[in-house]
CSV table of C-alpha atoms and ligand atoms in Angstrom, one decimal:
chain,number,residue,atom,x,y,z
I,9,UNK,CA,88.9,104.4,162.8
I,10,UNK,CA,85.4,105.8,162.9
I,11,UNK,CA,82.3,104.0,162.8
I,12,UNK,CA,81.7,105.2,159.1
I,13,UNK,CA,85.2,104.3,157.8
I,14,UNK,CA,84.9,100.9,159.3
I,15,UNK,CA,81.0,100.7,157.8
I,16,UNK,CA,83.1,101.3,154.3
I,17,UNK,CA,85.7,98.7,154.8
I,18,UNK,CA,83.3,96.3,156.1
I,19,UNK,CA,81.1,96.8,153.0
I,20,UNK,CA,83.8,96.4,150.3
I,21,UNK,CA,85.4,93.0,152.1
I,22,UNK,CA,82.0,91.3,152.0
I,23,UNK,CA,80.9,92.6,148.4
I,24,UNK,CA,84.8,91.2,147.7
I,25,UNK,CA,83.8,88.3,149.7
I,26,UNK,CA,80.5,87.4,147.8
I,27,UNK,CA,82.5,88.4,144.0
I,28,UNK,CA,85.3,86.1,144.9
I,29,UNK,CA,82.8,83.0,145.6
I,30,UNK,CA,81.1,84.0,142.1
I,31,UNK,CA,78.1,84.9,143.6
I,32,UNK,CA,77.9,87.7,141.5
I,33,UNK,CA,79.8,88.3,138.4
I,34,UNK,CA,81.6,91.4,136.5
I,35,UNK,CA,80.3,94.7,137.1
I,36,UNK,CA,76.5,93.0,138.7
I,37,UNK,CA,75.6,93.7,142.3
I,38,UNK,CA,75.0,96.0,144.0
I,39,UNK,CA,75.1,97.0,148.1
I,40,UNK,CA,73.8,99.6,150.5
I,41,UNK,CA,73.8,100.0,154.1
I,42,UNK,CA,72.5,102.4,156.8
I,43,UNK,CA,74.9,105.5,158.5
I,44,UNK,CA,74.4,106.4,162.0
I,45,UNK,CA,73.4,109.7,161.1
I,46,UNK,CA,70.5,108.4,159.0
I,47,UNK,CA,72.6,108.5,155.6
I,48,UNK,CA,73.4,105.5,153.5
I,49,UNK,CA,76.3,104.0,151.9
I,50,UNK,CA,76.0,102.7,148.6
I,51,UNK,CA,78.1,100.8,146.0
I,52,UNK,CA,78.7,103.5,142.7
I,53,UNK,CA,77.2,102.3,139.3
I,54,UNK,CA,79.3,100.4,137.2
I,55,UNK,CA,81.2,98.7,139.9
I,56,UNK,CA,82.9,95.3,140.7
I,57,UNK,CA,82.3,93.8,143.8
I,58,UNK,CA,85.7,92.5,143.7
I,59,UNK,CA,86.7,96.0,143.7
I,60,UNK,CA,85.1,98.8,145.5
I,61,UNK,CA,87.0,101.6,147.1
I,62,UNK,CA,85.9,102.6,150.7
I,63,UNK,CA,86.9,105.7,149.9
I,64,UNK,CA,84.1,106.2,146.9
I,65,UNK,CA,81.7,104.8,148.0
I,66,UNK,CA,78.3,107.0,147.3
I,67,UNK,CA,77.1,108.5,150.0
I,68,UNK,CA,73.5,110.0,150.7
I,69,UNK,CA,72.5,112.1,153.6
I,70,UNK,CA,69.5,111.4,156.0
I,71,UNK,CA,67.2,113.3,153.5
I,72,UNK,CA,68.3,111.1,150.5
I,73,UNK,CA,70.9,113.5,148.9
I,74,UNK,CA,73.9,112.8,146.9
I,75,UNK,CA,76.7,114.4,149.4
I,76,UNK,CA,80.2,112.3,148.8
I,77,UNK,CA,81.3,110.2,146.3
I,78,UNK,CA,81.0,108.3,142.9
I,79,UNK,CA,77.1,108.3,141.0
I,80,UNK,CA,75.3,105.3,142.9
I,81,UNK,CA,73.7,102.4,141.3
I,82,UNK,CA,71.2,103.1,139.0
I,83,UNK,CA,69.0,100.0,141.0
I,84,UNK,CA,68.8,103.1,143.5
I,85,UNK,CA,64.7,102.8,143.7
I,86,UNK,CA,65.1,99.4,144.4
I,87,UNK,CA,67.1,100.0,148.0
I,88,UNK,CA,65.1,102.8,148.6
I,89,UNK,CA,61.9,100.8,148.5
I,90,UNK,CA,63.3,98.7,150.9
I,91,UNK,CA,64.2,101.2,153.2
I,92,UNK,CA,61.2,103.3,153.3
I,93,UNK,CA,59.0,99.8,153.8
I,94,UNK,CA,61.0,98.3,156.6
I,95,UNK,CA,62.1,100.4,159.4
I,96,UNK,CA,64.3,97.5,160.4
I,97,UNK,CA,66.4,97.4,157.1
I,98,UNK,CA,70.4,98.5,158.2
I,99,UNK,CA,71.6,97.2,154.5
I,100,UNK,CA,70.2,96.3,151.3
I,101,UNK,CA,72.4,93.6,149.0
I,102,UNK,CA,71.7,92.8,145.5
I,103,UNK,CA,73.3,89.9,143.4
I,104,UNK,CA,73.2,88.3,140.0
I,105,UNK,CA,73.6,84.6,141.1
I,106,UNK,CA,73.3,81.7,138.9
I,107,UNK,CA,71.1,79.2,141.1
I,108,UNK,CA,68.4,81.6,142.2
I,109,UNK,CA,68.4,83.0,138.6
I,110,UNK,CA,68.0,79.6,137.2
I,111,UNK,CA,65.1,78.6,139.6
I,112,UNK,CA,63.2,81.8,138.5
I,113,UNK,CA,63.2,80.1,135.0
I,114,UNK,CA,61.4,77.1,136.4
I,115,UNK,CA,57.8,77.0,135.9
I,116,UNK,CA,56.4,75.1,139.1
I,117,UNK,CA,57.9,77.9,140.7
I,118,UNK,CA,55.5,79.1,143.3
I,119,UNK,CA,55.8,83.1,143.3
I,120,UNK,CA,54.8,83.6,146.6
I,121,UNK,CA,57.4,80.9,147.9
I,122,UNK,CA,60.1,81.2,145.3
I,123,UNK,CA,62.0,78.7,147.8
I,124,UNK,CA,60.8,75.6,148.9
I,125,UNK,CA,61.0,74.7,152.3
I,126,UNK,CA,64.4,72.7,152.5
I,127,UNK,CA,66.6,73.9,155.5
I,128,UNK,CA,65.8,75.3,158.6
I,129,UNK,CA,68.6,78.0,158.3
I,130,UNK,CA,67.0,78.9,154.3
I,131,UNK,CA,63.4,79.7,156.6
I,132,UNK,CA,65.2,81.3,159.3
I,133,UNK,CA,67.4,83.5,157.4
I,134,UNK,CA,64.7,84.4,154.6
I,135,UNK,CA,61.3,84.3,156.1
I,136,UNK,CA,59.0,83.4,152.8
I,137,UNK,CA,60.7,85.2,149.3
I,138,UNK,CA,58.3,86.6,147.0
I,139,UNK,CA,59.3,86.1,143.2
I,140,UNK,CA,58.9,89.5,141.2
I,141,UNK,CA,58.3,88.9,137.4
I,142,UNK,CA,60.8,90.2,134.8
I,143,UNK,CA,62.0,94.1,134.9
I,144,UNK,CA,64.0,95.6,132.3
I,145,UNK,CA,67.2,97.0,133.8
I,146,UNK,CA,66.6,100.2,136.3
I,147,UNK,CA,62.7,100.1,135.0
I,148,UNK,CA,61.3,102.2,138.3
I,149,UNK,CA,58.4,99.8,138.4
I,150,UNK,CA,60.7,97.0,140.0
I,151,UNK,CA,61.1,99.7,143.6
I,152,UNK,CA,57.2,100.4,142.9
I,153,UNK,CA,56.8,96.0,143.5
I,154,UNK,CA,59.1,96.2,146.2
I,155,UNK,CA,56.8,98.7,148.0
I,156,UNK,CA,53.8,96.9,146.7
I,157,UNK,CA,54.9,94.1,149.4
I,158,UNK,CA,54.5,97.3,152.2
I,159,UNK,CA,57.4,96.1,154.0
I,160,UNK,CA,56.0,92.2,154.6
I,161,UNK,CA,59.2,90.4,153.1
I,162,UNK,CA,62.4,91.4,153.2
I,163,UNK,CA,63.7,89.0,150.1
I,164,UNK,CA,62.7,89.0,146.7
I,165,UNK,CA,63.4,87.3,143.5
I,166,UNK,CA,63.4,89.6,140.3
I,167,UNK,CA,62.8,87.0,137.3
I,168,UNK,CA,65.3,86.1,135.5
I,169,UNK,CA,68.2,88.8,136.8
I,170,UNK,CA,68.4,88.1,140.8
I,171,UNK,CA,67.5,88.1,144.4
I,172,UNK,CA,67.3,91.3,146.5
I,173,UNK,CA,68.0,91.1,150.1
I,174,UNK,CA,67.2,93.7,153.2
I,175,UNK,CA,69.2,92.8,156.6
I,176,UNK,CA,69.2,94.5,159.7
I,177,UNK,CA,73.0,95.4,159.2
I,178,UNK,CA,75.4,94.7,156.5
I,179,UNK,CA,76.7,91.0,157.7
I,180,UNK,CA,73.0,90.1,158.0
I,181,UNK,CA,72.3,91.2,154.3
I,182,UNK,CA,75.0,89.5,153.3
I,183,UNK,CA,74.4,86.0,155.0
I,184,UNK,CA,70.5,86.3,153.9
I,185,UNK,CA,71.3,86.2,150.1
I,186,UNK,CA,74.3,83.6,150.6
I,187,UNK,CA,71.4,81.7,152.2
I,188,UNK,CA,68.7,82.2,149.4
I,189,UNK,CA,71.6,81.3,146.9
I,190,UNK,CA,72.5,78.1,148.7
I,191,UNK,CA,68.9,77.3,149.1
I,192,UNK,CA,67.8,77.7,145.3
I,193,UNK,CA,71.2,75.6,144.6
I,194,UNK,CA,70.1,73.1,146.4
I,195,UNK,CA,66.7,73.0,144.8
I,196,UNK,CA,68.2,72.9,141.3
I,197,UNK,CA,70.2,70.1,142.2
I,198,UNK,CA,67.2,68.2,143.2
I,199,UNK,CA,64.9,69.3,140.9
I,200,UNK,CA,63.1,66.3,139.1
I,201,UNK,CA,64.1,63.7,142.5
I,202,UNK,CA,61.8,62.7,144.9
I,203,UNK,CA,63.1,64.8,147.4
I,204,UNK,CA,62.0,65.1,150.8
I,205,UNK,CA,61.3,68.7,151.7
I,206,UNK,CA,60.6,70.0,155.1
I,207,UNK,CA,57.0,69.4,156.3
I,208,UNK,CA,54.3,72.3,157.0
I,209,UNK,CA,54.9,70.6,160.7
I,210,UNK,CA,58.5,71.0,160.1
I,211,UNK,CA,58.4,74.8,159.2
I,212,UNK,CA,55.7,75.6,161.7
I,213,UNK,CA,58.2,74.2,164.4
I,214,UNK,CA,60.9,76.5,163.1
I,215,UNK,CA,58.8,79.7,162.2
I,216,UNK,CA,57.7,79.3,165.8
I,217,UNK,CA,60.9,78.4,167.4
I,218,UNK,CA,63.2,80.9,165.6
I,219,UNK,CA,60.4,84.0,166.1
I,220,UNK,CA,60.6,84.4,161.8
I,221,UNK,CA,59.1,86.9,160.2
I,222,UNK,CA,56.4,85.1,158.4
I,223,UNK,CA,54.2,87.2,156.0
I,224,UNK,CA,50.7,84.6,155.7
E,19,ZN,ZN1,70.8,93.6,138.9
């Protein structure tokens, strides 16, 4: 198998992976990742993540052209801002999931810390998560926010609709969002309780520990 055919099948078992633990529903989501020849491999528009084909996947050259494959997602602009802002970024994941886009509804969010501080692994994973406000569907001005971070986080939030995620590589996309998910679960579920979050002391520790990218 080459690299790129096993770069498909990996991308289609963990977009399967994340649709069969309803972390994104119907034809939502959406997933890209980096070639070795610069290109990228994206999920077509109008997709299921419980259903992509390897084979049809859309695929874009090193200069950003349309070579092989099904139309891509229209949410396009919002991988390429990632891209062009973080030279590190290897894959780009995008989900509708319930608990994140519940806590975007909540108004003590903070937007510049759309997670509290609750597990080390939420921090680790995440770095701080910048909450985006509302964009209709495919509006351009949701990639122009993305680059309006210049690369400095590489989660967001989009109000209302759901969390975008850059990773190094395709597995580290994927845990990244199943973290931010599992995170802003947890905070719903203890929404309103006098919970004990992580202490500034606590999350200096771990930023400093575990190296994390941590835009001030
Ligand atoms: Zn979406």
């Amino acid at each position: 198998m080459t690299n790129e055919s096993a770069l498909r099948e990996q991308i289609c078992l963990l977009a399967r992976s994340l649709f069969d633990r309803g972390l994104t529903h119907g034809s939502t989501g959406n997933i890209s990742a980096r070639t070795e020849d610069g290109g990228l491999l994206v999920s077509p528009t109008g997709t299921s993540f419980g259903r992509l084909d390897p084979a049809r996947l859309s695929r874009f050259d090193a200069e950003g052209r349309l070579i092989d494959g099904d139309k891509p997602t229209k949410e396009m602009p919002l991988h390429s801002a990632f891209y062009d802002t973080r030279s590190s970024a290897g894959a780009v994941v995008h989900l509708h999931s319930c608990h994140a886009v519940a806590l975007s509804m909540m108004p003590e969010v903070d937007p510049d810390d759309f997670l509290p501080p609750l597990t080390p692994y939420g921090l680790m994973k995440l770095g701080r998560v910048k909450l985006l406000p509302f964009f209709l569907p495919g509006d351009p001005a949701m990639g122009a926010a993305v680059r309006g971070l210049a690369g400095k986080r590489s989660a967001v939030m989009l109000a209302n609709h759901g969390p975008v995620v850059a990773g190094k590589d395709i597995e580290a996309a994927c845990n990244a969002i199943e973290e931010l998910e599992d995170t802003a679960r947890l905070a719903m579920m203890t929404r309103g309780m006098p919970r004990r979050a992580l202490s500034a002391e606590q999350v200096q520790a771990i930023v400093t520990k575990f190296d994390v990218e941590w835009d001030a």
